[in-house]
Amino acid sequence: ELECWGNNQYGASSPPAAPAGATFVEVATGLTREFFFDGRDGYGCGLLSSGEVTCWGANYLGTPPSYLPAAAPAGRQYRRIDTETGLVCGIRISGELDCWGDNYFELVSNTPSGRFVDVSLGRRHICAVRADGATICWGYESGTDGVTNVAQDRARPQPAWFTMVSAAPEFRCARTSDGVIDCWGSRL
């Protein structure tokens, strides 16, 4: 059973029950862009053991008062999800990356192709770790205006490949296969 708490004005703290035979295996939360302008509540998305993604709470792309990110692409199964500011990204079982929802800063339309092992959404950018350990970020705060190939842009030599990444509003950190945490961006 999944439990959420906090402001429930728009249903962000009221997740649906998992369908029969499925359980929640991962959960991610985000805020709608309206939250920053008029205080509308956030939302949550859960990854089910079936590989499906379900979201609840404020739906930015719908009609008030329902403001959820758009539904996940039909018929696809995921193994990892993250969400932020009206946008959701998921890594499919096959390793391909899908992003859906609000396309501000062209985050959805610039989603790279390839196989990925991790994804993290910052406020206006996305970072993902490719299957070969290289990390790529895109969006407004990705380090440049556009796509940043972190493996090429990092000043530190890369003796070990990244295995996971976490994107914050103005910086990002990644963990290497030898357990070293490497962070870059502003406000460090």
PDB file of C-alpha atoms in Angstrom:
ATOM      1  CA  GLU A   1       0.000   0.000   0.000  1.00  0.00           C
ATOM      2  CA  LEU A   2       1.231   3.488  -0.878  1.00  0.00           C
ATOM      3  CA  GLU A   3       0.821   6.295   1.662  1.00  0.00           C
ATOM      4  CA  CYS A   4       1.242  10.008   0.973  1.00  0.00           C
ATOM      5  CA  TRP A   5       0.835  13.004   3.269  1.00  0.00           C
ATOM      6  CA  GLY A   6       0.867  16.783   3.106  1.00  0.00           C
ATOM      7  CA  ASN A   7      -1.368  19.334   1.391  1.00  0.00           C
ATOM      8  CA  ASN A   8      -4.193  17.411  -0.265  1.00  0.00           C
ATOM      9  CA  GLN A   9      -6.173  20.318  -1.729  1.00  0.00           C
ATOM     10  CA  TYR A  10      -5.774  18.891  -5.258  1.00  0.00           C
ATOM     11  CA  GLY A  11      -5.398  15.227  -4.344  1.00  0.00           C
ATOM     12  CA  ALA A  12      -1.590  14.898  -4.268  1.00  0.00           C
ATOM     13  CA  SER A  13      -1.787  13.061  -0.927  1.00  0.00           C
ATOM     14  CA  SER A  14      -4.493  10.644  -2.128  1.00  0.00           C
ATOM     15  CA  PRO A  15      -2.859   8.015  -4.348  1.00  0.00           C
ATOM     16  CA  PRO A  16      -5.098   5.430  -5.990  1.00  0.00           C
ATOM     17  CA  ALA A  17      -5.034   1.834  -4.856  1.00  0.00           C
ATOM     18  CA  ALA A  18      -2.802  -0.401  -6.940  1.00  0.00           C
ATOM     19  CA  PRO A  19      -4.753  -2.651  -9.335  1.00  0.00           C
ATOM     20  CA  ALA A  20      -5.312  -6.243  -8.261  1.00  0.00           C
ATOM     21  CA  GLY A  21      -2.113  -8.258  -8.501  1.00  0.00           C
ATOM     22  CA  ALA A  22       0.157  -5.178  -8.713  1.00  0.00           C
ATOM     23  CA  THR A  23       2.084  -3.133  -6.151  1.00  0.00           C
ATOM     24  CA  PHE A  24       3.814   0.217  -6.235  1.00  0.00           C
ATOM     25  CA  VAL A  25       7.586  -0.276  -6.649  1.00  0.00           C
ATOM     26  CA  GLU A  26       8.630   3.382  -7.029  1.00  0.00           C
ATOM     27  CA  VAL A  27       7.032   6.773  -6.471  1.00  0.00           C
ATOM     28  CA  ALA A  28       8.028  10.285  -7.617  1.00  0.00           C
ATOM     29  CA  THR A  29       6.448  13.633  -6.771  1.00  0.00           C
ATOM     30  CA  GLY A  30       6.421  16.981  -8.516  1.00  0.00           C
ATOM     31  CA  LEU A  31       4.834  20.396  -8.559  1.00  0.00           C
ATOM     32  CA  THR A  32       2.844  21.934 -11.352  1.00  0.00           C
ATOM     33  CA  ARG A  33       4.075  25.223 -12.837  1.00  0.00           C
ATOM     34  CA  GLU A  34       0.885  26.758 -11.399  1.00  0.00           C
ATOM     35  CA  PHE A  35       2.254  26.018  -7.920  1.00  0.00           C
ATOM     36  CA  PHE A  36       4.913  28.675  -8.447  1.00  0.00           C
ATOM     37  CA  PHE A  37       2.336  31.215  -9.673  1.00  0.00           C
ATOM     38  CA  ASP A  38      -0.818  30.635  -7.623  1.00  0.00           C
ATOM     39  CA  GLY A  39      -0.068  27.881  -5.086  1.00  0.00           C
ATOM     40  CA  ARG A  40      -1.838  24.977  -6.800  1.00  0.00           C
ATOM     41  CA  ASP A  41      -0.769  21.696  -5.339  1.00  0.00           C
ATOM     42  CA  GLY A  42       1.569  19.081  -6.753  1.00  0.00           C
ATOM     43  CA  TYR A  43       1.072  15.545  -7.931  1.00  0.00           C
ATOM     44  CA  GLY A  44       2.532  12.085  -7.570  1.00  0.00           C
ATOM     45  CA  CYS A  45       3.297   9.297 -10.016  1.00  0.00           C
ATOM     46  CA  GLY A  46       3.820   5.680  -9.132  1.00  0.00           C
ATOM     47  CA  LEU A  47       5.512   2.864 -10.989  1.00  0.00           C
ATOM     48  CA  LEU A  48       3.572  -0.374 -10.624  1.00  0.00           C
ATOM     49  CA  SER A  49       5.095  -3.850 -10.538  1.00  0.00           C
ATOM     50  CA  SER A  50       3.365  -4.390 -13.899  1.00  0.00           C
ATOM     51  CA  GLY A  51       5.567  -1.641 -15.411  1.00  0.00           C
ATOM     52  CA  GLU A  52       2.660   0.769 -15.821  1.00  0.00           C
ATOM     53  CA  VAL A  53       2.781   4.362 -14.544  1.00  0.00           C
ATOM     54  CA  THR A  54      -0.148   5.990 -12.783  1.00  0.00           C
ATOM     55  CA  CYS A  55      -0.352   9.616 -11.615  1.00  0.00           C
ATOM     56  CA  TRP A  56      -2.672  11.483  -9.272  1.00  0.00           C
ATOM     57  CA  GLY A  57      -3.204  15.009  -7.955  1.00  0.00           C
ATOM     58  CA  ALA A  58      -3.049  18.342  -9.782  1.00  0.00           C
ATOM     59  CA  ASN A  59      -3.172  17.968 -13.584  1.00  0.00           C
ATOM     60  CA  TYR A  60      -1.454  20.923 -15.313  1.00  0.00           C
ATOM     61  CA  LEU A  61      -2.418  19.772 -18.826  1.00  0.00           C
ATOM     62  CA  GLY A  62      -6.064  19.067 -18.082  1.00  0.00           C
ATOM     63  CA  THR A  63      -9.038  21.209 -17.153  1.00  0.00           C
ATOM     64  CA  PRO A  64      -9.212  22.666 -13.604  1.00  0.00           C
ATOM     65  CA  PRO A  65      -9.216  21.350 -10.978  1.00  0.00           C
ATOM     66  CA  SER A  66      -7.526  18.258 -12.464  1.00  0.00           C
ATOM     67  CA  TYR A  67      -3.902  19.069 -13.481  1.00  0.00           C
ATOM     68  CA  LEU A  68      -1.894  15.841 -13.950  1.00  0.00           C
ATOM     69  CA  PRO A  69       0.913  15.361 -16.467  1.00  0.00           C
ATOM     70  CA  ALA A  70      -0.352  13.634 -19.593  1.00  0.00           C
ATOM     71  CA  ALA A  71      -0.809   9.894 -19.282  1.00  0.00           C
ATOM     72  CA  ALA A  72       2.163   7.629 -19.969  1.00  0.00           C
ATOM     73  CA  PRO A  73       2.400   6.323 -23.533  1.00  0.00           C
ATOM     74  CA  ALA A  74      -0.059   3.433 -23.847  1.00  0.00           C
ATOM     75  CA  GLY A  75       1.189  -0.133 -23.849  1.00  0.00           C
ATOM     76  CA  ARG A  76       4.693   0.643 -22.560  1.00  0.00           C
ATOM     77  CA  GLN A  77       6.285  -0.824 -19.451  1.00  0.00           C
ATOM     78  CA  TYR A  78       8.816   1.052 -17.338  1.00  0.00           C
ATOM     79  CA  ARG A  79      11.470   0.148 -14.774  1.00  0.00           C
ATOM     80  CA  ARG A  80      12.333   3.654 -13.519  1.00  0.00           C
ATOM     81  CA  ILE A  81      10.467   6.998 -13.359  1.00  0.00           C
ATOM     82  CA  ASP A  82      11.024  10.549 -12.171  1.00  0.00           C
ATOM     83  CA  THR A  83       8.863  13.656 -12.303  1.00  0.00           C
ATOM     84  CA  GLU A  84       9.108  17.410 -11.854  1.00  0.00           C
ATOM     85  CA  THR A  85       7.039  20.480 -12.764  1.00  0.00           C
ATOM     86  CA  GLY A  86       4.329  18.869 -14.903  1.00  0.00           C
ATOM     87  CA  LEU A  87       6.681  16.449 -16.639  1.00  0.00           C
ATOM     88  CA  VAL A  88       7.373  12.715 -16.232  1.00  0.00           C
ATOM     89  CA  CYS A  89      10.225  10.623 -17.664  1.00  0.00           C
ATOM     90  CA  GLY A  90      10.431   6.866 -17.580  1.00  0.00           C
ATOM     91  CA  ILE A  91      13.010   4.310 -18.605  1.00  0.00           C
ATOM     92  CA  ARG A  92      11.306   1.465 -20.420  1.00  0.00           C
ATOM     93  CA  ILE A  93      12.102  -2.169 -19.643  1.00  0.00           C
ATOM     94  CA  SER A  94      14.085  -2.110 -22.921  1.00  0.00           C
ATOM     95  CA  GLY A  95      16.180   0.845 -21.623  1.00  0.00           C
ATOM     96  CA  GLU A  96      14.715   3.471 -23.960  1.00  0.00           C
ATOM     97  CA  LEU A  97      13.722   6.803 -22.420  1.00  0.00           C
ATOM     98  CA  ASP A  98      10.285   8.396 -22.758  1.00  0.00           C
ATOM     99  CA  CYS A  99       9.312  11.826 -21.424  1.00  0.00           C
ATOM    100  CA  TRP A 100       5.771  13.202 -21.468  1.00  0.00           C
ATOM    101  CA  GLY A 101       3.784  16.125 -20.120  1.00  0.00           C
ATOM    102  CA  ASP A 102       4.617  19.822 -20.276  1.00  0.00           C
ATOM    103  CA  ASN A 103       7.155  20.491 -23.066  1.00  0.00           C
ATOM    104  CA  TYR A 104       8.503  23.748 -21.593  1.00  0.00           C
ATOM    105  CA  PHE A 105      12.131  24.398 -22.635  1.00  0.00           C
ATOM    106  CA  GLU A 106      11.510  21.612 -25.221  1.00  0.00           C
ATOM    107  CA  LEU A 107      12.408  18.962 -22.633  1.00  0.00           C
ATOM    108  CA  VAL A 108      10.044  16.376 -24.148  1.00  0.00           C
ATOM    109  CA  SER A 109      10.874  17.065 -27.786  1.00  0.00           C
ATOM    110  CA  ASN A 110      14.646  16.947 -27.075  1.00  0.00           C
ATOM    111  CA  THR A 111      14.565  13.591 -25.277  1.00  0.00           C
ATOM    112  CA  PRO A 112      17.614  11.670 -26.575  1.00  0.00           C
ATOM    113  CA  SER A 113      17.477   8.194 -28.040  1.00  0.00           C
ATOM    114  CA  GLY A 114      19.502   5.218 -26.844  1.00  0.00           C
ATOM    115  CA  ARG A 115      19.519   2.948 -23.792  1.00  0.00           C
ATOM    116  CA  PHE A 116      19.524   4.388 -20.266  1.00  0.00           C
ATOM    117  CA  VAL A 117      19.906   3.138 -16.682  1.00  0.00           C
ATOM    118  CA  ASP A 118      18.892   6.249 -14.695  1.00  0.00           C
ATOM    119  CA  VAL A 119      17.033   9.528 -15.146  1.00  0.00           C
ATOM    120  CA  SER A 120      16.484  12.567 -12.926  1.00  0.00           C
ATOM    121  CA  LEU A 121      14.501  15.732 -13.543  1.00  0.00           C
ATOM    122  CA  GLY A 122      15.627  19.146 -12.309  1.00  0.00           C
ATOM    123  CA  ARG A 123      13.350  22.154 -12.351  1.00  0.00           C
ATOM    124  CA  ARG A 124      14.097  23.083 -15.996  1.00  0.00           C
ATOM    125  CA  HIS A 125      16.415  20.312 -17.176  1.00  0.00           C
ATOM    126  CA  ILE A 126      16.775  16.531 -17.298  1.00  0.00           C
ATOM    127  CA  CYS A 127      19.854  14.354 -16.800  1.00  0.00           C
ATOM    128  CA  ALA A 128      20.110  10.681 -17.705  1.00  0.00           C
ATOM    129  CA  VAL A 129      22.810   8.016 -17.483  1.00  0.00           C
ATOM    130  CA  ARG A 130      23.289   5.997 -20.649  1.00  0.00           C
ATOM    131  CA  ALA A 131      23.809   2.227 -20.509  1.00  0.00           C
ATOM    132  CA  ASP A 132      27.520   2.786 -21.235  1.00  0.00           C
ATOM    133  CA  GLY A 133      27.856   5.070 -18.168  1.00  0.00           C
ATOM    134  CA  ALA A 134      27.992   8.376 -20.048  1.00  0.00           C
ATOM    135  CA  THR A 135      25.679  11.060 -18.673  1.00  0.00           C
ATOM    136  CA  ILE A 136      23.707  13.549 -20.762  1.00  0.00           C
ATOM    137  CA  CYS A 137      21.703  16.573 -19.603  1.00  0.00           C
ATOM    138  CA  TRP A 138      19.369  18.785 -21.617  1.00  0.00           C
ATOM    139  CA  GLY A 139      17.196  21.826 -21.011  1.00  0.00           C
ATOM    140  CA  TYR A 140      17.649  25.328 -19.639  1.00  0.00           C
ATOM    141  CA  GLU A 141      19.886  24.547 -16.634  1.00  0.00           C
ATOM    142  CA  SER A 142      21.811  21.651 -18.158  1.00  0.00           C
ATOM    143  CA  GLY A 143      25.094  23.525 -18.132  1.00  0.00           C
ATOM    144  CA  THR A 144      24.591  25.168 -21.538  1.00  0.00           C
ATOM    145  CA  ASP A 145      21.570  26.143 -23.565  1.00  0.00           C
ATOM    146  CA  GLY A 146      20.696  22.789 -25.042  1.00  0.00           C
ATOM    147  CA  VAL A 147      22.201  19.329 -24.662  1.00  0.00           C
ATOM    148  CA  THR A 148      25.272  18.675 -22.533  1.00  0.00           C
ATOM    149  CA  ASN A 149      27.235  15.458 -22.882  1.00  0.00           C
ATOM    150  CA  VAL A 150      28.602  15.310 -19.341  1.00  0.00           C
ATOM    151  CA  ALA A 151      31.326  12.770 -20.102  1.00  0.00           C
ATOM    152  CA  GLN A 152      32.856  15.251 -22.562  1.00  0.00           C
ATOM    153  CA  ASP A 153      32.229  18.421 -20.548  1.00  0.00           C
ATOM    154  CA  ARG A 154      33.469  17.307 -17.122  1.00  0.00           C
ATOM    155  CA  ALA A 155      36.900  18.682 -16.230  1.00  0.00           C
ATOM    156  CA  ARG A 156      37.645  15.694 -13.976  1.00  0.00           C
ATOM    157  CA  PRO A 157      38.974  12.570 -15.731  1.00  0.00           C
ATOM    158  CA  GLN A 158      36.426   9.761 -15.859  1.00  0.00           C
ATOM    159  CA  PRO A 159      38.140   6.628 -14.497  1.00  0.00           C
ATOM    160  CA  ALA A 160      34.743   5.159 -13.607  1.00  0.00           C
ATOM    161  CA  TRP A 161      31.397   5.501 -15.356  1.00  0.00           C
ATOM    162  CA  PHE A 162      28.338   7.078 -13.798  1.00  0.00           C
ATOM    163  CA  THR A 163      25.674   4.693 -12.514  1.00  0.00           C
ATOM    164  CA  MET A 164      23.088   7.164 -11.200  1.00  0.00           C
ATOM    165  CA  VAL A 165      22.316  10.877 -11.426  1.00  0.00           C
ATOM    166  CA  SER A 166      20.291  13.378  -9.421  1.00  0.00           C
ATOM    167  CA  ALA A 167      19.275  16.735 -10.905  1.00  0.00           C
ATOM    168  CA  ALA A 168      18.466  19.689  -8.649  1.00  0.00           C
ATOM    169  CA  PRO A 169      17.195  23.097  -9.757  1.00  0.00           C
ATOM    170  CA  GLU A 170      20.645  24.576 -10.498  1.00  0.00           C
ATOM    171  CA  PHE A 171      23.128  21.723 -10.167  1.00  0.00           C
ATOM    172  CA  ARG A 172      23.370  17.977 -10.571  1.00  0.00           C
ATOM    173  CA  CYS A 173      25.305  15.120  -8.947  1.00  0.00           C
ATOM    174  CA  ALA A 174      26.167  11.668 -10.209  1.00  0.00           C
ATOM    175  CA  ARG A 175      27.644   8.576  -8.577  1.00  0.00           C
ATOM    176  CA  THR A 176      30.411   6.660 -10.320  1.00  0.00           C
ATOM    177  CA  SER A 177      30.730   2.889 -10.414  1.00  0.00           C
ATOM    178  CA  ASP A 178      33.491   3.172  -7.784  1.00  0.00           C
ATOM    179  CA  GLY A 179      31.173   5.103  -5.412  1.00  0.00           C
ATOM    180  CA  VAL A 180      32.533   8.632  -5.933  1.00  0.00           C
ATOM    181  CA  ILE A 181      29.970  11.460  -5.972  1.00  0.00           C
ATOM    182  CA  ASP A 182      30.676  14.160  -8.574  1.00  0.00           C
ATOM    183  CA  CYS A 183      28.613  17.384  -8.632  1.00  0.00           C
ATOM    184  CA  TRP A 184      28.591  20.272 -11.128  1.00  0.00           C
ATOM    185  CA  GLY A 185      26.556  23.374 -11.876  1.00  0.00           C
ATOM    186  CA  SER A 186      25.893  26.611 -10.020  1.00  0.00           C
ATOM    187  CA  ARG A 187      25.348  27.146  -6.280  1.00  0.00           C
ATOM    188  CA  LEU A 188      27.744  24.441  -5.128  1.00  0.00           C
TER     189      LEU A 188
END
